[in-house]
Amino acid sequence: MKKSKPIKYSIYDGGHVNVVINFHINRSPYTIRHTHDYWEMNIMLKNDCLNCINGVKENLYHGELQLIRPDDLHWCEVGNSVTHELLNIEIRTEYFLLLMESLWPGLSEKFLSCDPKIPKISLKQETMVKIMRLLSLAQRYSEINNIFRQYYSKQIVVFLLMEFIEDVTEEYIKKDMEDDVCYRLISLMSDPKNIALKLNELCELFPCNVEFAIRHFKAEGLKTPNKVFKDIKLDYACGLLKTTDFKIITIANMCGFNNIAYFNKIFIERFLITPKEYRKKYFRS
């Protein structure tokens, strides 16, 4: 296995944390299956190779980043390209988790539980340009100035982790929201085909009872489900007033308000003008 001379240095945090980061460029694959006591970041700088983690095989292509946990069994094989360059960064576990928590508290717990592997991501072009520039500077100072070498090397790790965080948090946040009762109920409320429903009818779609919804909204510090649904109905009514020539009583019925007097009353409470005045002011033909 051919690789450039490892660059090692220690990062001190208040004199208490002493962590060695080691990185090198591999131009031949890791054909030996192995684990280790540190985290790895693999970044394809040139072409691709076959990356195998916990029995799952897939190509790691140019510009892709793969995080590998200490307990992941992994190795690399020659993929479609015989010549490739794989930047391998080794980070001691305590420093990696400390850095992750400082960049995004709680995120490390989420992807620590990923099974069977942490998802790889495609790095932005501007990130790859920064990585290559910083890598060149770090290698240039490897035998000259350890302080500069530490600085440029650490920047590589931070840039990569920030890119990773920006990419994966979208999926984690989306999943958290999908698992959240309030988010799911509000999504149902916002669906135009449900606008005319009563709250108890909407809860049946979830399915849950109204008391269950009230408890969850209260726990999240939100308005009651009924008030949230009413606001969504009124916002929908505003859209119809601005963009259609439906009669106001028709719009009220479409939004689930069968009493026109009540519709006018709560509309004025919310927008300080009547539905008729709102249409006159904002109607777009």
C-alpha positions as a Python dict, from the first residue, in 0.01 Angstrom:
ca = {
    (1, 'M'): (0, 0, 0),
    (2, 'K'): (156, 325, -114),
    (3, 'K'): (77, 639, 72),
    (4, 'S'): (236, 971, 146),
    (5, 'K'): (421, 1029, 470),
    (6, 'P'): (166, 1057, 757),
    (7, 'I'): (127, 1400, 909),
    (8, 'K'): (74, 1379, 1283),
    (9, 'Y'): (25, 1652, 1539),
    (10, 'S'): (-140, 1716, 1871),
    (11, 'I'): (-426, 1954, 1936),
    (12, 'Y'): (-441, 2100, 2284),
    (13, 'D'): (-763, 2225, 2436),
    (14, 'G'): (-686, 2424, 2748),
    (15, 'G'): (-396, 2193, 2818),
    (16, 'H'): (-629, 1905, 2899),
    (17, 'V'): (-701, 1738, 2566),
    (18, 'N'): (-412, 1594, 2369),
    (19, 'V'): (-531, 1433, 2048),
    (20, 'V'): (-333, 1306, 1753),
    (21, 'I'): (-481, 1355, 1408),
    (22, 'N'): (-322, 1155, 1130),
    (23, 'F'): (-397, 1196, 762),
    (24, 'H'): (-249, 1064, 441),
    (25, 'I'): (-336, 1002, 79),
    (26, 'N'): (-386, 639, -21),
    (27, 'R'): (-315, 547, -380),
    (28, 'S'): (-370, 176, -327),
    (29, 'P'): (-668, 17, -152),
    (30, 'Y'): (-697, -117, 201),
    (31, 'T'): (-737, -483, 118),
    (32, 'I'): (-721, -595, 482),
    (33, 'R'): (-1043, -590, 681),
    (34, 'H'): (-989, -392, 998),
    (35, 'T'): (-1133, -184, 1281),
    (36, 'H'): (-952, 68, 1501),
    (37, 'D'): (-990, 298, 1799),
    (38, 'Y'): (-1041, 620, 1602),
    (39, 'W'): (-1282, 775, 1354),
    (40, 'E'): (-1193, 789, 987),
    (41, 'M'): (-1297, 1036, 720),
    (42, 'N'): (-1245, 909, 367),
    (43, 'I'): (-1263, 1166, 85),
    (44, 'M'): (-1214, 1070, -278),
    (45, 'L'): (-981, 1323, -439),
    (46, 'K'): (-946, 1142, -770),
    (47, 'N'): (-1157, 879, -948),
    (48, 'D'): (-1320, 611, -733),
    (49, 'C'): (-1269, 287, -545),
    (50, 'L'): (-1488, 18, -393),
    (51, 'N'): (-1553, 98, -29),
    (52, 'C'): (-1676, -186, 197),
    (53, 'I'): (-1821, -110, 542),
    (54, 'N'): (-1982, -375, 761),
    (55, 'G'): (-2044, -597, 464),
    (56, 'V'): (-2204, -324, 252),
    (57, 'K'): (-2014, -256, -71),
    (58, 'E'): (-2048, 57, -280),
    (59, 'N'): (-1825, 280, -486),
    (60, 'L'): (-1684, 593, -327),
    (61, 'Y'): (-1668, 848, -607),
    (62, 'H'): (-1472, 1167, -659),
    (63, 'G'): (-1586, 1437, -417),
    (64, 'E'): (-1767, 1202, -178),
    (65, 'L'): (-1710, 1190, 198),
    (66, 'Q'): (-1759, 879, 411),
    (67, 'L'): (-1739, 877, 791),
    (68, 'I'): (-1633, 549, 949),
    (69, 'R'): (-1688, 468, 1316),
    (70, 'P'): (-1424, 300, 1533),
    (71, 'D'): (-1618, -26, 1542),
    (72, 'D'): (-1693, -37, 1168),
    (73, 'L'): (-1528, -327, 987),
    (74, 'H'): (-1407, -182, 658),
    (75, 'W'): (-1165, -208, 369),
    (76, 'C'): (-1122, -75, 16),
    (77, 'E'): (-1081, -252, -315),
    (78, 'V'): (-999, -132, -664),
    (79, 'G'): (-1317, -8, -828),
    (80, 'N'): (-1369, 111, -1182),
    (81, 'S'): (-1051, 318, -1174),
    (82, 'V'): (-710, 165, -1116),
    (83, 'T'): (-555, 498, -1025),
    (84, 'H'): (-720, 690, -749),
    (85, 'E'): (-640, 919, -457),
    (86, 'L'): (-822, 872, -129),
    (87, 'L'): (-765, 1124, 149),
    (88, 'N'): (-782, 936, 478),
    (89, 'I'): (-810, 1135, 801),
    (90, 'E'): (-784, 956, 1135),
    (91, 'I'): (-926, 1132, 1441),
    (92, 'R'): (-916, 1004, 1795),
    (93, 'T'): (-1268, 935, 1922),
    (94, 'E'): (-1268, 1182, 2210),
    (95, 'Y'): (-1163, 1472, 1987),
    (96, 'F'): (-1404, 1381, 1707),
    (97, 'L'): (-1708, 1368, 1937),
    (98, 'L'): (-1598, 1685, 2115),
    (99, 'L'): (-1572, 1867, 1783),
    (100, 'M'): (-1905, 1729, 1659),
    (101, 'E'): (-2084, 1842, 1974),
    (102, 'S'): (-1935, 2190, 1942),
    (103, 'L'): (-2057, 2218, 1582),
    (104, 'W'): (-2403, 2066, 1635),
    (105, 'P'): (-2501, 1954, 1988),
    (106, 'G'): (-2679, 1620, 1992),
    (107, 'L'): (-2606, 1530, 1631),
    (108, 'S'): (-2334, 1278, 1715),
    (109, 'E'): (-2590, 1066, 1904),
    (110, 'K'): (-2807, 1050, 1595),
    (111, 'F'): (-2552, 925, 1347),
    (112, 'L'): (-2375, 707, 1603),
    (113, 'S'): (-2687, 493, 1588),
    (114, 'C'): (-2693, 471, 1206),
    (115, 'D'): (-2710, 113, 1088),
    (116, 'P'): (-2535, -47, 914),
    (117, 'K'): (-2325, 257, 824),
    (118, 'I'): (-2327, 635, 829),
    (119, 'P'): (-2449, 771, 494),
    (120, 'K'): (-2187, 916, 263),
    (121, 'I'): (-2237, 1260, 112),
    (122, 'S'): (-2125, 1445, -199),
    (123, 'L'): (-1912, 1746, -117),
    (124, 'K'): (-1975, 2081, -281),
    (125, 'Q'): (-1726, 2187, -546),
    (126, 'E'): (-1619, 2491, -345),
    (127, 'T'): (-1553, 2266, -46),
    (128, 'M'): (-1331, 2038, -255),
    (129, 'V'): (-1135, 2342, -374),
    (130, 'K'): (-1083, 2455, -13),
    (131, 'I'): (-982, 2105, 96),
    (132, 'M'): (-722, 2075, -180),
    (133, 'R'): (-580, 2419, -103),
    (134, 'L'): (-560, 2351, 272),
    (135, 'L'): (-414, 2006, 212),
    (136, 'S'): (-142, 2158, -5),
    (137, 'L'): (-61, 2414, 264),
    (138, 'A'): (-58, 2152, 540),
    (139, 'Q'): (181, 1933, 343),
    (140, 'R'): (401, 2231, 259),
    (141, 'Y'): (442, 2318, 626),
    (142, 'S'): (471, 1959, 750),
    (143, 'E'): (848, 1988, 794),
    (144, 'I'): (871, 2362, 852),
    (145, 'N'): (619, 2502, 1097),
    (146, 'N'): (409, 2277, 1319),
    (147, 'I'): (175, 2558, 1423),
    (148, 'F'): (75, 2631, 1063),
    (149, 'R'): (47, 2261, 991),
    (150, 'Q'): (-191, 2220, 1285),
    (151, 'Y'): (-399, 2515, 1174),
    (152, 'Y'): (-445, 2405, 812),
    (153, 'S'): (-506, 2043, 905),
    (154, 'K'): (-773, 2132, 1157),
    (155, 'Q'): (-945, 2353, 901),
    (156, 'I'): (-975, 2054, 668),
    (157, 'V'): (-1157, 1856, 937),
    (158, 'V'): (-1388, 2146, 1024),
    (159, 'F'): (-1480, 2214, 660),
    (160, 'L'): (-1560, 1847, 604),
    (161, 'L'): (-1769, 1814, 918),
    (162, 'M'): (-1960, 2132, 846),
    (163, 'E'): (-2041, 2003, 499),
    (164, 'F'): (-2148, 1670, 645),
    (165, 'I'): (-2364, 1836, 911),
    (166, 'E'): (-2533, 2064, 658),
    (167, 'D'): (-2621, 1764, 444),
    (168, 'V'): (-2734, 1506, 698),
    (169, 'T'): (-2918, 1735, 939),
    (170, 'E'): (-3178, 1806, 670),
    (171, 'E'): (-3269, 1436, 668),
    (172, 'Y'): (-3254, 1399, 1048),
    (173, 'I'): (-3464, 1711, 1104),
    (174, 'K'): (-3712, 1595, 842),
    (175, 'K'): (-3739, 1253, 1010),
    (176, 'D'): (-3775, 1413, 1355),
    (177, 'M'): (-4056, 1630, 1221),
    (178, 'E'): (-4226, 1335, 1055),
    (179, 'D'): (-4217, 1151, 1388),
    (180, 'D'): (-4354, 1455, 1572),
    (181, 'V'): (-4725, 1446, 1653),
    (182, 'C'): (-4775, 1824, 1625),
    (183, 'Y'): (-4597, 1845, 1289),
    (184, 'R'): (-4803, 1561, 1146),
    (185, 'L'): (-5130, 1708, 1270),
    (186, 'I'): (-5046, 2055, 1137),
    (187, 'S'): (-4953, 1895, 802),
    (188, 'L'): (-5299, 1736, 792),
    (189, 'M'): (-5459, 2068, 884),
    (190, 'S'): (-5272, 2245, 603),
    (191, 'D'): (-5382, 1999, 335),
    (192, 'P'): (-5648, 2181, 126),
    (193, 'K'): (-5865, 1871, 108),
    (194, 'N'): (-5895, 1874, 489),
    (195, 'I'): (-5967, 2246, 535),
    (196, 'A'): (-6343, 2200, 568),
    (197, 'L'): (-6312, 1928, 834),
    (198, 'K'): (-6385, 1971, 1204),
    (199, 'L'): (-6100, 1909, 1449),
    (200, 'N'): (-6243, 1575, 1565),
    (201, 'E'): (-6276, 1463, 1201),
    (202, 'L'): (-5917, 1561, 1131),
    (203, 'C'): (-5794, 1373, 1439),
    (204, 'E'): (-5965, 1061, 1311),
    (205, 'L'): (-5736, 1078, 1005),
    (206, 'F'): (-5427, 1079, 1227),
    (207, 'P'): (-5566, 867, 1404),
    (208, 'C'): (-5597, 1005, 1757),
    (209, 'N'): (-5855, 1170, 1979),
    (210, 'V'): (-5880, 1545, 2040),
    (211, 'E'): (-5754, 1516, 2399),
    (212, 'F'): (-5437, 1343, 2272),
    (213, 'A'): (-5375, 1630, 2027),
    (214, 'I'): (-5436, 1894, 2296),
    (215, 'R'): (-5179, 1734, 2531),
    (216, 'H'): (-4909, 1729, 2262),
    (217, 'F'): (-4971, 2086, 2147),
    (218, 'K'): (-4961, 2205, 2508),
    (219, 'A'): (-4636, 2014, 2571),
    (220, 'E'): (-4478, 2195, 2273),
    (221, 'G'): (-4597, 2536, 2394),
    (222, 'L'): (-4830, 2581, 2095),
    (223, 'K'): (-5181, 2723, 2074),
    (224, 'T'): (-5457, 2469, 2113),
    (225, 'P'): (-5514, 2247, 1806),
    (226, 'N'): (-5850, 2414, 1753),
    (227, 'K'): (-5692, 2764, 1742),
    (228, 'V'): (-5411, 2647, 1513),
    (229, 'F'): (-5662, 2484, 1278),
    (230, 'K'): (-5879, 2797, 1283),
    (231, 'D'): (-5581, 3017, 1187),
    (232, 'I'): (-5495, 2780, 901),
    (233, 'K'): (-5857, 2794, 781),
    (234, 'L'): (-5854, 3176, 791),
    (235, 'D'): (-5525, 3193, 601),
    (236, 'Y'): (-5673, 2962, 338),
    (237, 'A'): (-5982, 3183, 321),
    (238, 'C'): (-5757, 3485, 260),
    (239, 'G'): (-5601, 3308, -35),
    (240, 'L'): (-5944, 3243, -184),
    (241, 'L'): (-6055, 3603, -125),
    (242, 'K'): (-5745, 3731, -305),
    (243, 'T'): (-5751, 3496, -603),
    (244, 'T'): (-6114, 3389, -670),
    (245, 'D'): (-6451, 3551, -723),
    (246, 'F'): (-6635, 3300, -506),
    (247, 'K'): (-6903, 3448, -284),
    (248, 'I'): (-6786, 3508, 71),
    (249, 'I'): (-7044, 3268, 210),
    (250, 'T'): (-6913, 3002, -29),
    (251, 'I'): (-6556, 3061, 88),
    (252, 'A'): (-6669, 3037, 449),
    (253, 'N'): (-6835, 2702, 380),
    (254, 'M'): (-6527, 2578, 189),
    (255, 'C'): (-6319, 2649, 499),
    (256, 'G'): (-6557, 2469, 733),
    (257, 'F'): (-6743, 2774, 868),
    (258, 'N'): (-7114, 2710, 821),
    (259, 'N'): (-7215, 3025, 1010),
    (260, 'I'): (-7132, 3337, 806),
    (261, 'A'): (-7176, 3564, 1109),
    (262, 'Y'): (-6919, 3361, 1305),
    (263, 'F'): (-6683, 3364, 1006),
    (264, 'N'): (-6704, 3742, 982),
    (265, 'K'): (-6651, 3777, 1358),
    (266, 'I'): (-6333, 3568, 1381),
    (267, 'F'): (-6202, 3716, 1054),
    (268, 'I'): (-6227, 4068, 1197),
    (269, 'E'): (-6063, 3954, 1524),
    (270, 'R'): (-5768, 3818, 1326),
    (271, 'F'): (-5722, 4077, 1048),
    (272, 'L'): (-5908, 4383, 1188),
    (273, 'I'): (-6112, 4416, 867),
    (274, 'T'): (-6410, 4229, 722),
    (275, 'P'): (-6370, 3962, 453),
    (276, 'K'): (-6538, 4200, 207),
    (277, 'E'): (-6290, 4479, 289),
    (278, 'Y'): (-6001, 4232, 267),
    (279, 'R'): (-6108, 4126, -82),
    (280, 'K'): (-6146, 4486, -197),
    (281, 'K'): (-5796, 4567, -69),
    (282, 'Y'): (-5604, 4261, -187),
    (283, 'F'): (-5799, 4101, -474),
    (284, 'R'): (-5579, 4004, -770),
    (285, 'S'): (-5766, 3945, -1096),
}
